[in-house]
Amino acid sequence: MYITAIIAEYNPFHNGHLYQLSKIKKDLKSNYIISIISGNFTQRGLPTIIDKFHRTRMALASGVDMVIELPTIHATASAEFFARGAISILDKCNIVNSLCFGAESPDLELFRQISELLLDEPSGYKIHLNDLLKSGYSYPNARSLAICKHFNNPSLEQFISSPNNILGIEYLKALQYYFSPILPISIQRERTNYKDKTIYSNLASASAIRKALEINEIEQLANAMPKECLQILLEHKYPDMNKLHDLVCYKLMASPKSEIYSTFDVPKNLINSLYNSLGQVTTYRSLAERLTSKTYSKATVYRSLLKIILGIYPDKFDGDYVRVLGIRESSKNLLSLLYKKSKIPIITNAKAATNSHFSDKQLNSLNTDILATNLYSILNGDNILYNADFNKKFIIYPS
């Protein structure tokens, strides 16, 4: 039995994802495909276009055999911790043979060389990095240039800065970090770019699809998404991100400063600027724009704001579990195999999990997932989603 995993957001599921599934089934001859997906918030710190339960149904309808949730503490983290969290869970499932990811370049050997460098950080590389940081470069730019200097290859900068390549490097780094036997496999992205804002073929970026949805270009959406996925997308409410403005302001006013400053992976100088911005703007977008700078990207800002709202602290890490959101009916034996092989707890019912003998860190992480779902229910005004982690049935898609 050969099982391939995918790390994804499916925000929303589109034909590019369908292409990836077909390549896995055709080229790898995989018996099963498992997708580990972000919950209700993305790696950029923004709410997903629709909730995790309906994105799970999209994936299952399109051929994914099992969907598991990447815990919120990892799903909303920087690329390094996003990848490390996903790989840690997939490795401990103890049933995954390969990890397949899309990339702007499929040069797996180059991915390995860069990931090994970043994992080991030899002294020469550290000197380059520190010199660039002292010169005023942001950390991502300094790291990119330091890698180029280490390999004496300026042309690497484009490879390193491509969004999917960034994650690919982190996936390989995490696989090495955990000494995982999972085999990495890269697939060339076809005819579209992660940042494209326009649908110009049947393969479009998630950004372009969200933009088309915003201006109600249904015909374009129908060209870029599987029919059932589009139907699910059009039938549901979308979140209002600006509702987060009042929530983050209240959190800053009501919480001890020591608590805010202890939020995981949020720069102290950014928090200083955030306190200084209180009362200066009236929307969440304008707050993020005010805090964005050469040092802090907009993604860093949005991630930081969300982590402050959710109260994500370092003590919530290292508490892995497998939260199964859904499975295809024809793949039920995959769930049995997971129960037999997994090194960490399996959750199909959040209520049962919170009453069981989980570690404090596992419960803290799970409770953050539950809080994130309830926060999302406020943003899209759908009361059905409140406590949906307890109330929604485990999804079994007919197949």
CSV table of C-alpha atoms in Angstrom, one decimal:
chain,number,residue,atom,x,y,z
A,1,MET,CA,0.0,0.0,0.0
A,2,TYR,CA,1.4,3.4,-1.0
A,3,ILE,CA,0.1,6.6,0.6
A,4,THR,CA,0.9,10.1,-0.5
A,5,ALA,CA,0.3,13.2,1.6
A,6,ILE,CA,-0.4,16.8,0.5
A,7,ILE,CA,-0.1,19.9,2.7
A,8,ALA,CA,-2.7,22.5,1.5
A,9,GLU,CA,-5.1,25.3,2.3
A,10,TYR,CA,-7.7,24.6,-0.4
A,11,ASN,CA,-8.7,28.2,-0.2
A,12,PRO,CA,-10.7,27.3,-2.2
A,13,PHE,CA,-10.1,23.9,-4.0
A,14,HIS,CA,-9.5,24.5,-7.7
A,15,ASN,CA,-8.4,22.8,-10.9
A,16,GLY,CA,-4.8,23.2,-10.0
A,17,HIS,CA,-5.4,21.0,-7.0
A,18,LEU,CA,-7.3,18.6,-9.1
A,19,TYR,CA,-4.3,18.5,-11.5
A,20,GLN,CA,-2.0,17.7,-8.6
A,21,LEU,CA,-4.3,14.8,-7.5
A,22,SER,CA,-4.3,13.3,-11.0
A,23,LYS,CA,-0.5,13.5,-11.2
A,24,ILE,CA,-0.1,11.7,-7.9
A,25,LYS,CA,-2.5,8.9,-9.0
A,26,LYS,CA,-1.0,8.6,-12.4
A,27,ASP,CA,2.8,9.0,-11.7
A,28,LEU,CA,3.1,7.7,-8.2
A,29,LYS,CA,0.4,5.0,-8.4
A,30,SER,CA,-0.7,6.0,-4.9
A,31,ASN,CA,-3.4,3.9,-3.3
A,32,TYR,CA,-4.5,6.7,-1.1
A,33,ILE,CA,-4.1,10.5,-0.8
A,34,ILE,CA,-4.2,12.3,2.5
A,35,SER,CA,-4.5,16.1,2.7
A,36,ILE,CA,-3.6,18.0,5.8
A,37,ILE,CA,-5.3,21.3,5.5
A,38,SER,CA,-5.3,24.6,7.4
A,39,GLY,CA,-8.4,25.1,9.6
A,40,ASN,CA,-10.4,28.4,9.4
A,41,PHE,CA,-7.4,30.7,9.1
A,42,THR,CA,-4.5,30.7,6.6
A,43,GLN,CA,-0.8,30.8,6.9
A,44,ARG,CA,-1.0,34.6,6.0
A,45,GLY,CA,-3.2,35.0,9.1
A,46,LEU,CA,-6.4,35.7,7.2
A,47,PRO,CA,-9.8,33.9,7.5
A,48,THR,CA,-10.3,31.3,4.8
A,49,ILE,CA,-12.9,32.0,2.1
A,50,ILE,CA,-15.2,29.3,3.6
A,51,ASP,CA,-14.9,27.1,6.7
A,52,LYS,CA,-12.8,24.0,7.1
A,53,PHE,CA,-15.8,21.6,7.0
A,54,HIS,CA,-16.9,22.7,3.6
A,55,ARG,CA,-13.3,22.8,2.3
A,56,THR,CA,-13.0,19.3,3.5
A,57,ARG,CA,-16.1,18.3,1.5
A,58,MET,CA,-14.5,20.0,-1.6
A,59,ALA,CA,-11.4,17.9,-1.2
A,60,LEU,CA,-13.2,14.6,-0.7
A,61,ALA,CA,-15.5,15.3,-3.6
A,62,SER,CA,-12.5,15.8,-5.8
A,63,GLY,CA,-10.7,12.6,-4.9
A,64,VAL,CA,-8.8,13.1,-1.7
A,65,ASP,CA,-9.3,10.0,0.5
A,66,MET,CA,-8.8,11.6,3.9
A,67,VAL,CA,-8.6,15.1,5.2
A,68,ILE,CA,-6.9,16.0,8.5
A,69,GLU,CA,-6.6,19.4,10.1
A,70,LEU,CA,-3.3,21.2,10.6
A,71,PRO,CA,-3.7,22.7,14.1
A,72,THR,CA,-4.3,26.5,14.1
A,73,ILE,CA,-1.0,27.1,16.0
A,74,HIS,CA,0.9,25.7,13.0
A,75,ALA,CA,-1.5,26.8,10.2
A,76,THR,CA,-1.1,30.5,11.1
A,77,ALA,CA,2.6,30.4,11.7
A,78,SER,CA,5.6,31.4,9.6
A,79,ALA,CA,6.7,29.1,6.8
A,80,GLU,CA,9.2,27.3,9.0
A,81,PHE,CA,6.7,26.4,11.8
A,82,PHE,CA,3.8,25.8,9.3
A,83,ALA,CA,5.9,23.2,7.6
A,84,ARG,CA,7.4,21.7,10.8
A,85,GLY,CA,3.9,21.3,12.3
A,86,ALA,CA,2.5,19.6,9.3
A,87,ILE,CA,5.5,17.3,8.8
A,88,SER,CA,5.6,16.3,12.5
A,89,ILE,CA,2.0,15.1,12.3
A,90,LEU,CA,2.3,13.3,9.0
A,91,ASP,CA,5.5,11.6,10.2
A,92,LYS,CA,3.8,10.5,13.4
A,93,CYS,CA,0.8,9.1,11.5
A,94,ASN,CA,3.3,6.4,10.6
A,95,ILE,CA,1.4,5.5,7.3
A,96,VAL,CA,2.6,8.1,4.8
A,97,ASN,CA,5.1,7.1,2.2
A,98,SER,CA,5.6,10.4,0.3
A,99,LEU,CA,4.9,14.1,0.4
A,100,CYS,CA,3.9,15.8,-2.8
A,101,PHE,CA,4.1,19.6,-3.2
A,102,GLY,CA,3.8,22.0,-6.1
A,103,ALA,CA,6.8,24.2,-6.9
A,104,GLU,CA,7.8,26.9,-9.3
A,105,SER,CA,10.9,24.7,-9.9
A,106,PRO,CA,10.9,20.9,-9.5
A,107,ASP,CA,14.7,20.8,-8.9
A,108,LEU,CA,14.6,18.5,-5.8
A,109,GLU,CA,18.3,18.4,-5.4
A,110,LEU,CA,18.5,22.2,-5.1
A,111,PHE,CA,15.7,22.0,-2.5
A,112,ARG,CA,17.8,19.5,-0.6
A,113,GLN,CA,21.0,21.6,-0.7
A,114,ILE,CA,19.3,24.7,0.5
A,115,SER,CA,17.3,23.0,3.2
A,116,GLU,CA,20.5,21.2,4.5
A,117,LEU,CA,22.2,24.6,4.7
A,118,LEU,CA,19.4,26.2,6.6
A,119,LEU,CA,19.2,23.3,9.0
A,120,ASP,CA,22.9,23.2,9.8
A,121,GLU,CA,23.6,27.0,9.5
A,122,PRO,CA,27.5,26.7,9.1
A,123,SER,CA,29.5,29.6,10.4
A,124,GLY,CA,30.2,31.1,6.9
A,125,TYR,CA,26.5,31.4,6.2
A,126,LYS,CA,25.8,32.9,9.7
A,127,ILE,CA,28.4,35.6,9.1
A,128,HIS,CA,26.7,36.5,5.8
A,129,LEU,CA,23.3,36.5,7.4
A,130,ASN,CA,24.3,38.7,10.4
A,131,ASP,CA,26.1,41.2,8.2
A,132,LEU,CA,23.1,41.6,6.0
A,133,LEU,CA,20.7,42.0,9.0
A,134,LYS,CA,23.0,44.7,10.5
A,135,SER,CA,22.8,46.5,7.1
A,136,GLY,CA,19.1,46.8,7.6
A,137,TYR,CA,17.7,44.0,5.5
A,138,SER,CA,14.6,42.2,6.7
A,139,TYR,CA,15.1,38.6,7.8
A,140,PRO,CA,13.6,37.0,4.7
A,141,ASN,CA,15.7,39.1,2.3
A,142,ALA,CA,18.8,38.8,4.4
A,143,ARG,CA,18.4,35.0,4.5
A,144,SER,CA,17.8,34.8,0.7
A,145,LEU,CA,20.9,36.9,0.0
A,146,ALA,CA,23.0,35.0,2.5
A,147,ILE,CA,22.1,31.7,0.7
A,148,CYS,CA,23.1,33.2,-2.6
A,149,LYS,CA,26.4,34.4,-1.1
A,150,HIS,CA,27.1,31.0,0.4
A,151,PHE,CA,26.6,29.1,-2.9
A,152,ASN,CA,28.2,32.0,-4.8
A,153,ASN,CA,25.2,32.0,-7.1
A,154,PRO,CA,23.1,35.2,-7.3
A,155,SER,CA,20.6,33.6,-9.6
A,156,LEU,CA,19.3,31.5,-6.7
A,157,GLU,CA,17.5,34.5,-5.3
A,158,GLN,CA,14.5,34.0,-7.7
A,159,PHE,CA,14.3,30.3,-6.8
A,160,ILE,CA,14.4,31.1,-3.0
A,161,SER,CA,11.8,33.9,-3.2
A,162,SER,CA,9.1,32.0,-5.1
A,163,PRO,CA,6.2,31.3,-2.6
A,164,ASN,CA,5.8,27.6,-3.3
A,165,ASN,CA,9.6,27.1,-3.3
A,166,ILE,CA,9.8,28.7,0.1
A,167,LEU,CA,7.4,26.2,1.5
A,168,GLY,CA,9.2,23.3,-0.4
A,169,ILE,CA,12.5,24.3,1.2
A,170,GLU,CA,10.8,24.3,4.6
A,171,TYR,CA,9.1,20.9,3.9
A,172,LEU,CA,12.5,19.3,3.2
A,173,LYS,CA,14.1,21.0,6.1
A,174,ALA,CA,11.4,19.6,8.4
A,175,LEU,CA,11.7,16.1,7.0
A,176,GLN,CA,15.4,16.2,7.8
A,177,TYR,CA,14.8,17.8,11.2
A,178,TYR,CA,12.6,14.8,12.2
A,179,PHE,CA,14.7,12.2,10.4
A,180,SER,CA,11.5,11.3,8.6
A,181,PRO,CA,11.4,8.5,6.0
A,182,ILE,CA,8.7,10.3,4.0
A,183,LEU,CA,9.9,10.8,0.5
A,184,PRO,CA,9.5,14.4,-0.9
A,185,ILE,CA,8.3,14.8,-4.4
A,186,SER,CA,7.9,18.1,-6.2
A,187,ILE,CA,5.5,18.8,-9.1
A,188,GLN,CA,6.0,21.7,-11.5
A,189,ARG,CA,3.2,24.3,-11.2
A,190,GLU,CA,1.4,24.6,-14.5
A,191,ARG,CA,0.6,27.8,-16.3
A,192,THR,CA,-0.3,29.9,-13.2
A,193,ASN,CA,1.5,31.8,-10.5
A,194,TYR,CA,0.6,31.9,-6.8
A,195,LYS,CA,0.1,35.7,-6.9
A,196,ASP,CA,-1.9,35.9,-10.2
A,197,LYS,CA,-5.0,38.0,-9.7
A,198,THR,CA,-6.7,37.1,-13.0
A,199,ILE,CA,-8.2,33.9,-14.3
A,200,TYR,CA,-6.9,33.4,-17.8
A,201,SER,CA,-7.2,29.6,-18.2
A,202,ASN,CA,-8.8,26.6,-16.5
A,203,LEU,CA,-5.8,26.5,-14.2
A,204,ALA,CA,-5.9,29.6,-11.9
A,205,SER,CA,-4.4,30.6,-8.6
A,206,ALA,CA,-6.5,30.7,-5.4
A,207,SER,CA,-5.9,34.4,-5.3
A,208,ALA,CA,-7.4,34.9,-8.8
A,209,ILE,CA,-10.4,32.7,-7.8
A,210,ARG,CA,-11.0,34.7,-4.7
A,211,LYS,CA,-10.8,38.0,-6.7
A,212,ALA,CA,-13.3,36.6,-9.3
A,213,LEU,CA,-15.6,35.6,-6.4
A,214,GLU,CA,-15.4,39.2,-5.0
A,215,ILE,CA,-16.6,40.7,-8.3
A,216,ASN,CA,-19.1,37.9,-9.0
A,217,GLU,CA,-17.4,36.5,-12.1
A,218,ILE,CA,-19.3,33.2,-12.0
A,219,GLU,CA,-18.4,32.1,-15.6
A,220,GLN,CA,-14.6,32.5,-14.8
A,221,LEU,CA,-15.0,30.6,-11.6
A,222,ALA,CA,-16.8,27.8,-13.4
A,223,ASN,CA,-13.8,27.6,-15.7
A,224,ALA,CA,-11.3,27.3,-12.9
A,225,MET,CA,-13.0,25.0,-10.3
A,226,PRO,CA,-14.6,21.5,-10.2
A,227,LYS,CA,-18.4,21.9,-10.5
A,228,GLU,CA,-19.2,20.5,-7.0
A,229,CYS,CA,-16.5,22.7,-5.4
A,230,LEU,CA,-17.9,25.8,-7.0
A,231,GLN,CA,-21.4,24.9,-5.9
A,232,ILE,CA,-20.2,24.5,-2.3
A,233,LEU,CA,-18.4,27.9,-2.5
A,234,LEU,CA,-21.4,29.8,-3.8
A,235,GLU,CA,-23.8,28.4,-1.3
A,236,HIS,CA,-22.0,29.7,1.8
A,237,LYS,CA,-21.3,33.0,3.6
A,238,TYR,CA,-17.9,34.6,3.4
A,239,PRO,CA,-16.1,36.1,6.4
A,240,ASP,CA,-15.8,39.9,7.1
A,241,MET,CA,-12.1,40.3,8.2
A,242,ASN,CA,-12.7,43.9,9.4
A,243,LYS,CA,-14.7,42.5,12.4
A,244,LEU,CA,-11.3,41.5,13.8
A,245,HIS,CA,-10.3,45.2,14.3
A,246,ASP,CA,-12.5,45.7,17.4
A,247,LEU,CA,-11.5,42.3,18.8
A,248,VAL,CA,-7.7,43.0,18.6
A,249,CYS,CA,-8.3,46.4,20.2
A,250,TYR,CA,-10.2,44.9,23.0
A,251,LYS,CA,-7.6,42.2,23.6
A,252,LEU,CA,-4.9,44.8,23.8
A,253,MET,CA,-6.9,47.0,26.3
A,254,ALA,CA,-8.1,44.1,28.5
A,255,SER,CA,-5.0,41.9,28.7
A,256,PRO,CA,-1.8,42.5,30.7
A,257,LYS,CA,1.0,43.7,28.5
A,258,SER,CA,3.2,40.9,29.7
A,259,GLU,CA,0.7,38.4,28.2
A,260,ILE,CA,0.6,40.2,24.8
A,261,TYR,CA,4.4,40.4,24.7
A,262,SER,CA,4.6,36.6,25.3
A,263,THR,CA,2.6,35.8,22.2
A,264,PHE,CA,4.4,33.2,20.1
A,265,ASP,CA,6.6,34.5,17.3
A,266,VAL,CA,5.4,38.1,17.4
A,267,PRO,CA,8.2,40.7,17.3
A,268,LYS,CA,8.3,43.0,20.4
A,269,ASN,CA,8.9,46.0,18.2
A,270,LEU,CA,5.7,45.2,16.2
A,271,ILE,CA,3.7,45.0,19.4
A,272,ASN,CA,5.1,48.4,20.4
A,273,SER,CA,3.9,49.8,17.1
A,274,LEU,CA,0.5,48.1,17.6
A,275,TYR,CA,0.0,49.7,21.0
A,276,ASN,CA,0.9,53.1,19.5
A,277,SER,CA,-1.7,52.5,16.7
A,278,LEU,CA,-4.6,52.1,19.1
A,279,GLY,CA,-7.3,54.7,18.2
A,280,GLN,CA,-5.4,55.8,15.1
A,281,VAL,CA,-7.3,53.7,12.5
A,282,THR,CA,-10.8,52.2,12.3
A,283,THR,CA,-10.5,49.1,10.1
A,284,TYR,CA,-8.4,45.9,10.3
A,285,ARG,CA,-7.0,46.4,6.9
A,286,SER,CA,-5.8,49.9,7.6
A,287,LEU,CA,-4.3,48.7,10.9
A,288,ALA,CA,-2.3,46.1,9.0
A,289,GLU,CA,-1.2,48.6,6.4
A,290,ARG,CA,-0.1,51.0,9.2
A,291,LEU,CA,2.1,48.3,10.8
A,292,THR,CA,3.5,46.9,7.5
A,293,SER,CA,7.1,48.0,6.8
A,294,LYS,CA,10.4,47.1,5.3
A,295,THR,CA,11.0,45.0,8.4
A,296,TYR,CA,7.5,43.4,8.8
A,297,SER,CA,5.6,42.1,5.8
A,298,LYS,CA,1.8,42.3,5.6
A,299,ALA,CA,1.7,38.5,6.1
A,300,THR,CA,3.8,38.8,9.3
A,301,VAL,CA,1.5,41.6,10.6
A,302,TYR,CA,-1.7,39.7,9.9
A,303,ARG,CA,-0.3,36.5,11.5
A,304,SER,CA,0.8,38.5,14.5
A,305,LEU,CA,-2.5,40.2,15.0
A,306,LEU,CA,-4.4,36.9,14.8
A,307,LYS,CA,-2.1,35.1,17.2
A,308,ILE,CA,-2.7,38.0,19.7
A,309,ILE,CA,-6.4,37.6,19.3
A,310,LEU,CA,-6.3,33.8,19.7
A,311,GLY,CA,-3.8,33.9,22.5
A,312,ILE,CA,-1.2,31.6,20.9
A,313,TYR,CA,1.6,31.2,23.4
A,314,PRO,CA,4.7,28.9,23.3
A,315,ASP,CA,3.3,26.4,25.8
A,316,LYS,CA,0.7,25.3,23.2
A,317,PHE,CA,3.3,23.6,21.0
A,318,ASP,CA,4.6,20.0,21.0
A,319,GLY,CA,1.1,18.6,21.5
A,320,ASP,CA,0.5,16.7,18.2
A,321,TYR,CA,-2.7,14.8,17.4
A,322,VAL,CA,-4.4,13.8,14.2
A,323,ARG,CA,-7.7,15.6,13.8
A,324,VAL,CA,-9.6,13.7,11.0
A,325,LEU,CA,-12.2,16.0,9.4
A,326,GLY,CA,-13.5,13.6,6.9
A,327,ILE,CA,-12.9,10.5,4.7
A,328,ARG,CA,-14.3,9.0,1.5
A,329,GLU,CA,-16.6,6.1,2.2
A,330,SER,CA,-14.6,3.8,-0.1
A,331,SER,CA,-11.4,4.6,1.9
A,332,LYS,CA,-12.6,3.7,5.4
A,333,ASN,CA,-9.9,1.1,5.8
A,334,LEU,CA,-7.4,4.0,5.7
A,335,LEU,CA,-8.9,5.2,9.0
A,336,SER,CA,-8.5,1.7,10.5
A,337,LEU,CA,-4.9,1.7,9.4
A,338,LEU,CA,-4.3,5.1,10.9
A,339,TYR,CA,-5.7,3.9,14.3
A,340,LYS,CA,-3.5,0.9,14.2
A,341,LYS,CA,-0.2,2.7,13.2
A,342,SER,CA,-0.4,6.3,14.5
A,343,LYS,CA,2.0,7.3,17.3
A,344,ILE,CA,-0.3,10.2,18.4
A,345,PRO,CA,-4.0,10.4,19.3
A,346,ILE,CA,-6.6,10.3,16.6
A,347,ILE,CA,-9.5,12.7,16.9
A,348,THR,CA,-12.8,12.3,15.0
A,349,ASN,CA,-14.9,13.8,17.7
A,350,ALA,CA,-13.6,17.0,19.5
A,351,LYS,CA,-16.0,16.6,22.4
A,352,ALA,CA,-14.8,13.1,23.2
A,353,ALA,CA,-11.1,14.3,22.9
A,354,THR,CA,-11.5,17.1,25.4
A,355,ASN,CA,-12.8,14.5,27.9
A,356,SER,CA,-10.0,12.0,27.4
A,357,HIS,CA,-6.5,11.7,28.7
A,358,PHE,CA,-4.7,14.1,26.5
A,359,SER,CA,-1.7,16.1,27.6
A,360,ASP,CA,-2.1,19.7,28.6
A,361,LYS,CA,-0.3,20.8,25.4
A,362,GLN,CA,-2.6,18.7,23.2
A,363,LEU,CA,-5.7,20.1,24.9
A,364,ASN,CA,-4.3,23.6,24.6
A,365,SER,CA,-3.8,23.2,20.9
A,366,LEU,CA,-7.2,21.6,20.3
A,367,ASN,CA,-8.9,24.3,22.3
A,368,THR,CA,-7.2,26.9,20.1
A,369,ASP,CA,-8.7,25.1,17.1
A,370,ILE,CA,-12.1,25.2,18.7
A,371,LEU,CA,-11.7,28.9,19.5
A,372,ALA,CA,-10.6,29.6,15.9
A,373,THR,CA,-13.8,28.0,14.6
A,374,ASN,CA,-15.9,30.1,17.0
A,375,LEU,CA,-14.1,33.3,16.0
A,376,TYR,CA,-14.7,32.4,12.4
A,377,SER,CA,-18.4,32.0,13.1
A,378,ILE,CA,-18.4,35.7,14.3
A,379,LEU,CA,-16.6,36.8,11.1
A,380,ASN,CA,-19.1,35.2,8.7
A,381,GLY,CA,-22.2,35.7,10.9
A,382,ASP,CA,-23.1,32.0,10.8
A,383,ASN,CA,-24.4,30.8,14.2
A,384,ILE,CA,-24.3,27.2,12.9
A,385,LEU,CA,-20.6,27.3,13.0
A,386,TYR,CA,-20.5,28.2,16.7
A,387,ASN,CA,-19.2,25.1,18.5
A,388,ALA,CA,-19.2,23.3,15.2
A,389,ASP,CA,-16.2,21.3,16.3
A,390,PHE,CA,-18.5,19.6,18.8
A,391,ASN,CA,-21.7,19.6,16.9
A,392,LYS,CA,-20.8,18.8,13.3
A,393,LYS,CA,-20.7,15.1,12.4
A,394,PHE,CA,-17.5,13.5,11.1
A,395,ILE,CA,-17.7,13.8,7.3
A,396,ILE,CA,-18.1,10.5,5.3
A,397,TYR,CA,-18.3,11.4,1.6
A,398,PRO,CA,-20.2,8.8,-0.5
A,399,SER,CA,-18.0,7.2,-3.2
